[in-house]
Amino acid sequence: MDLYKNPVFDMACRQFDAVADRLQMPDGDRLRLKSPKRALCVSVPVRMEDGSTRVFAGYRVQHHLSLGPTKGGIRYHPWVELGEVAALAMWMSWKCALTGLPYGGAKGGVAVDPRALTSGELERLTRRYTQELIGFIGPQLDVPAPDLGTNEQTMAWMMDTYSVHAGHPVPGVVTGKPVGIGGSLGRREATGRGVAYLAGRAMDTLGLAAEGATAVIQGYGNVGSVAAQSLVKQGLRVIAVGDATGAINNPKGLDLPHLERWVAERKTVVGFPESEPLPPEELLLLPCDVLVPAAMERQITESNATRLRCRVLAEGANGPTTPEADRILNERGDVFVVPDILCNAGGVVVSYFEWVQDLQSFFWSEGEVMDRLFRILEGAFVQTLGLARRDGIPMRLAATTLGVQRVWEAKKLRGLFP
Ligand code: NAD
């Protein structure tokens, strides 16, 4: 699989191999489960505001088709490359299977810094990228959603471009859309709320009280900011946050409504009045009860894993912890890890609800969405913890085992095609 050669893909493969070893999976099945089913690489030419033309590289990877259409976010970030997208697609497969959703995993992305483009340039880029994906995506085929660097507006442009091509509205082609055009109530908040819910369950499991406990958040975008607000509602204090521009802390607890307005206006947490600046590399090392990485992959590595001082590591981001760091955390045994494919699954669960609502043109209240979300997350948490305790294995290995087993079972039932 040299095509996907990349440190993040290597990490996803190593996690998968640990599960396949445990399950004594035959080599042929191992290769089938690991290999992405298909990938599309496209050039995305965009007319810039100054009249010049730039060409961006875009990708979409569909990992497996055994359980239904594929599902996964679209990432806009300068480092996006095929192998990273393939790794994220593989994690989506295990995440969807772990939570019982009828999907295979997918992921897409464009190598671009969205903060450096105007809104008009972003719209042209998104529409052209979508145009290149027509035939590869669709409500019964592959359903994109927002991820790092994309949002509801991006999904609205994708939905509109696809619909123009189809000649009629196709809301079910993407999820994470604005509510006004077929989005679901609660979708924007779902990932962060799920992260906070599961961090709370981990604290219950350890016998830690939420009231007065502290949290640190790396990445103050959709997932990180909503997780922060939800943790505060549960009684915690958020004492430090960071984003791509820097980090801040206030041991008494940050005033989040004020910080929201600050970030909305200035696009950075830096300079927030009621806080002290913090070197970003120290953010993850602050003593706290709950640490939420909600930015990029490979933030917790062998160089800082020994120095984490949290009780619960609630992985909002995909792939924030390397296998080397995992080994260190497992040996330490004093950090309860809620692994990414469980911890941030709230997003895809409510994306699934959005897709169901779009296909039926029948929309639910926010209360219904949230009740059903927490029921699914609770079930996945209990099953993962149950397996981890029964077999004496780490939470990540347990969660990945449950996901991989379900995909493997479907492949055995269906045969070689999907
Ligand atoms: P976002 O673009 O809304 O926010 C990302 C945040 O991370 C921003 O504040 C950005 O400044 C910050 N950031 C980027 N690079 C950083 C770095 N090197 N150090 C510190 N901060 C950095 O993205 P998002 O949708 O919140 O996604 C964040 C993570 O959560 C990603 O790993 C994504 O794959 C994962 N995730 C997102 C969803 C979803 O529904 N949006 C669902 C599941 C998982």
PDB file of C-alpha atoms and ligand atoms in Angstrom, residues 75 77 79 88 92 95 107 115 146-150 187-188 190-192 218-225 242-246 267 280 283 293-297 299 316-319 344-348, ligand 1:
ATOM      1  CA  ARG A  75     -10.797  18.624   5.678  1.00  0.00           C
ATOM      2  CA  HIS A  77      -5.668  22.105   5.775  1.00  0.00           C
ATOM      3  CA  TRP A  79      -0.894  19.331   5.197  1.00  0.00           C
ATOM      4  CA  LEU A  88      -8.967   9.145   8.651  1.00  0.00           C
ATOM      5  CA  MET A  92     -14.296   6.378  10.313  1.00  0.00           C
ATOM      6  CA  LYS A  95     -16.133   4.443  14.452  1.00  0.00           C
ATOM      7  CA  LYS A 107     -12.728  11.032   4.302  1.00  0.00           C
ATOM      8  CA  ARG A 115      -7.740  31.138   6.541  1.00  0.00           C
ATOM      9  CA  PRO A 146     -17.535  19.020   7.922  1.00  0.00           C
ATOM     10  CA  ASP A 147     -14.122  18.404   9.507  1.00  0.00           C
ATOM     11  CA  LEU A 148     -11.096  20.528  10.320  1.00  0.00           C
ATOM     12  CA  GLY A 149     -11.220  23.798   8.350  1.00  0.00           C
ATOM     13  CA  THR A 150     -14.735  23.284   6.932  1.00  0.00           C
ATOM     14  CA  ARG A 187     -25.492  18.501  14.490  1.00  0.00           C
ATOM     15  CA  ARG A 188     -23.080  21.413  14.907  1.00  0.00           C
ATOM     16  CA  ALA A 190     -22.963  16.960  18.488  1.00  0.00           C
ATOM     17  CA  THR A 191     -19.251  16.118  18.459  1.00  0.00           C
ATOM     18  CA  GLY A 192     -18.303  18.458  21.310  1.00  0.00           C
ATOM     19  CA  GLN A 218      -6.327  21.983  22.621  1.00  0.00           C
ATOM     20  CA  GLY A 219      -8.086  23.304  19.488  1.00  0.00           C
ATOM     21  CA  TYR A 220     -10.809  25.880  19.959  1.00  0.00           C
ATOM     22  CA  GLY A 221     -12.872  25.260  16.833  1.00  0.00           C
ATOM     23  CA  ASN A 222     -16.177  23.458  16.486  1.00  0.00           C
ATOM     24  CA  VAL A 223     -15.316  20.408  18.586  1.00  0.00           C
ATOM     25  CA  GLY A 224     -13.109  22.079  21.207  1.00  0.00           C
ATOM     26  CA  SER A 225     -15.312  25.097  21.910  1.00  0.00           C
ATOM     27  CA  GLY A 242      -5.178  26.736  22.666  1.00  0.00           C
ATOM     28  CA  ASP A 243      -5.599  27.056  18.923  1.00  0.00           C
ATOM     29  CA  ALA A 244      -3.311  27.207  15.890  1.00  0.00           C
ATOM     30  CA  THR A 245      -2.202  30.733  16.900  1.00  0.00           C
ATOM     31  CA  GLY A 246      -1.306  30.143  20.577  1.00  0.00           C
ATOM     32  CA  LYS A 267     -10.153  34.402  14.960  1.00  0.00           C
ATOM     33  CA  PRO A 280       1.487  26.062  23.262  1.00  0.00           C
ATOM     34  CA  LEU A 283      -0.862  23.322  27.198  1.00  0.00           C
ATOM     35  CA  PRO A 293      -7.078  17.323  22.325  1.00  0.00           C
ATOM     36  CA  ALA A 294      -9.438  18.706  19.646  1.00  0.00           C
ATOM     37  CA  ALA A 295      -7.089  19.832  16.876  1.00  0.00           C
ATOM     38  CA  MET A 296      -4.776  17.595  14.854  1.00  0.00           C
ATOM     39  CA  GLU A 297      -3.278  14.105  14.762  1.00  0.00           C
ATOM     40  CA  GLN A 299      -0.076  15.701  19.364  1.00  0.00           C
ATOM     41  CA  GLY A 316     -11.954  15.004  20.443  1.00  0.00           C
ATOM     42  CA  ALA A 317      -9.507  15.027  17.527  1.00  0.00           C
ATOM     43  CA  ASN A 318      -8.908  12.032  15.297  1.00  0.00           C
ATOM     44  CA  GLY A 319      -5.597  10.307  15.933  1.00  0.00           C
ATOM     45  CA  ASN A 344     -15.743  12.044  18.937  1.00  0.00           C
ATOM     46  CA  ALA A 345     -18.371   9.691  17.458  1.00  0.00           C
ATOM     47  CA  GLY A 346     -21.198  12.096  18.379  1.00  0.00           C
ATOM     48  CA  GLY A 347     -20.600  13.961  15.115  1.00  0.00           C
ATOM     49  CA  VAL A 348     -21.149  11.018  12.819  1.00  0.00           C
TER      50      VAL A 348
HETATM   51  P1  NAD B   1     -12.166  23.334  13.337  1.00  0.00           P
HETATM   52  O1  NAD B   1     -11.508  23.751  12.082  1.00  0.00           O
HETATM   53  O2  NAD B   1     -13.532  23.869  13.655  1.00  0.00           O
HETATM   54  O3  NAD B   1     -11.223  23.705  14.590  1.00  0.00           O
HETATM   55  C1  NAD B   1      -9.898  23.270  14.684  1.00  0.00           C
HETATM   56  C2  NAD B   1      -9.217  24.028  15.807  1.00  0.00           C
HETATM   57  O4  NAD B   1      -7.902  23.482  16.009  1.00  0.00           O
HETATM   58  C3  NAD B   1      -9.016  25.507  15.508  1.00  0.00           C
HETATM   59  O5  NAD B   1      -9.187  26.260  16.700  1.00  0.00           O
HETATM   60  C4  NAD B   1      -7.544  25.568  15.062  1.00  0.00           C
HETATM   61  O6  NAD B   1      -6.983  26.859  15.262  1.00  0.00           O
HETATM   62  C5  NAD B   1      -6.954  24.539  15.985  1.00  0.00           C
HETATM   63  N1  NAD B   1      -5.664  24.016  15.564  1.00  0.00           N
HETATM   64  C6  NAD B   1      -5.265  23.649  14.318  1.00  0.00           C
HETATM   65  N2  NAD B   1      -3.989  23.244  14.349  1.00  0.00           N
HETATM   66  C7  NAD B   1      -3.591  23.318  15.644  1.00  0.00           C
HETATM   67  C8  NAD B   1      -2.383  23.014  16.316  1.00  0.00           C
HETATM   68  N3  NAD B   1      -1.321  22.536  15.649  1.00  0.00           N
HETATM   69  N4  NAD B   1      -2.315  23.232  17.660  1.00  0.00           N
HETATM   70  C9  NAD B   1      -3.380  23.708  18.339  1.00  0.00           C
HETATM   71  N5  NAD B   1      -4.552  24.002  17.757  1.00  0.00           N
HETATM   72  C10 NAD B   1      -4.661  23.810  16.410  1.00  0.00           C
HETATM   73  O7  NAD B   1     -12.164  21.740  13.309  1.00  0.00           O
HETATM   74  P2  NAD B   1     -13.097  20.746  14.112  1.00  0.00           P
HETATM   75  O8  NAD B   1     -14.231  20.383  13.249  1.00  0.00           O
HETATM   76  O9  NAD B   1     -13.333  21.291  15.473  1.00  0.00           O
HETATM   77  O10 NAD B   1     -12.153  19.457  14.181  1.00  0.00           O
HETATM   78  C11 NAD B   1     -11.143  19.311  15.163  1.00  0.00           C
HETATM   79  C12 NAD B   1     -10.742  17.841  15.282  1.00  0.00           C
HETATM   80  O11 NAD B   1     -11.895  17.068  15.600  1.00  0.00           O
HETATM   81  C13 NAD B   1     -10.169  17.218  14.013  1.00  0.00           C
HETATM   82  O12 NAD B   1      -9.207  16.244  14.376  1.00  0.00           O
HETATM   83  C14 NAD B   1     -11.358  16.528  13.398  1.00  0.00           C
HETATM   84  O13 NAD B   1     -10.993  15.461  12.551  1.00  0.00           O
HETATM   85  C15 NAD B   1     -12.046  16.024  14.648  1.00  0.00           C
HETATM   86  N6  NAD B   1     -13.469  15.730  14.482  1.00  0.00           N
HETATM   87  C16 NAD B   1     -14.351  16.692  14.061  1.00  0.00           C
HETATM   88  C17 NAD B   1     -15.691  16.373  13.936  1.00  0.00           C
HETATM   89  C18 NAD B   1     -16.728  17.403  13.543  1.00  0.00           C
HETATM   90  O14 NAD B   1     -17.928  17.093  13.632  1.00  0.00           O
HETATM   91  N7  NAD B   1     -16.360  18.619  13.173  1.00  0.00           N
HETATM   92  C19 NAD B   1     -16.144  15.071  14.219  1.00  0.00           C
HETATM   93  C20 NAD B   1     -15.228  14.125  14.661  1.00  0.00           C
HETATM   94  C21 NAD B   1     -13.889  14.468  14.795  1.00  0.00           C
END
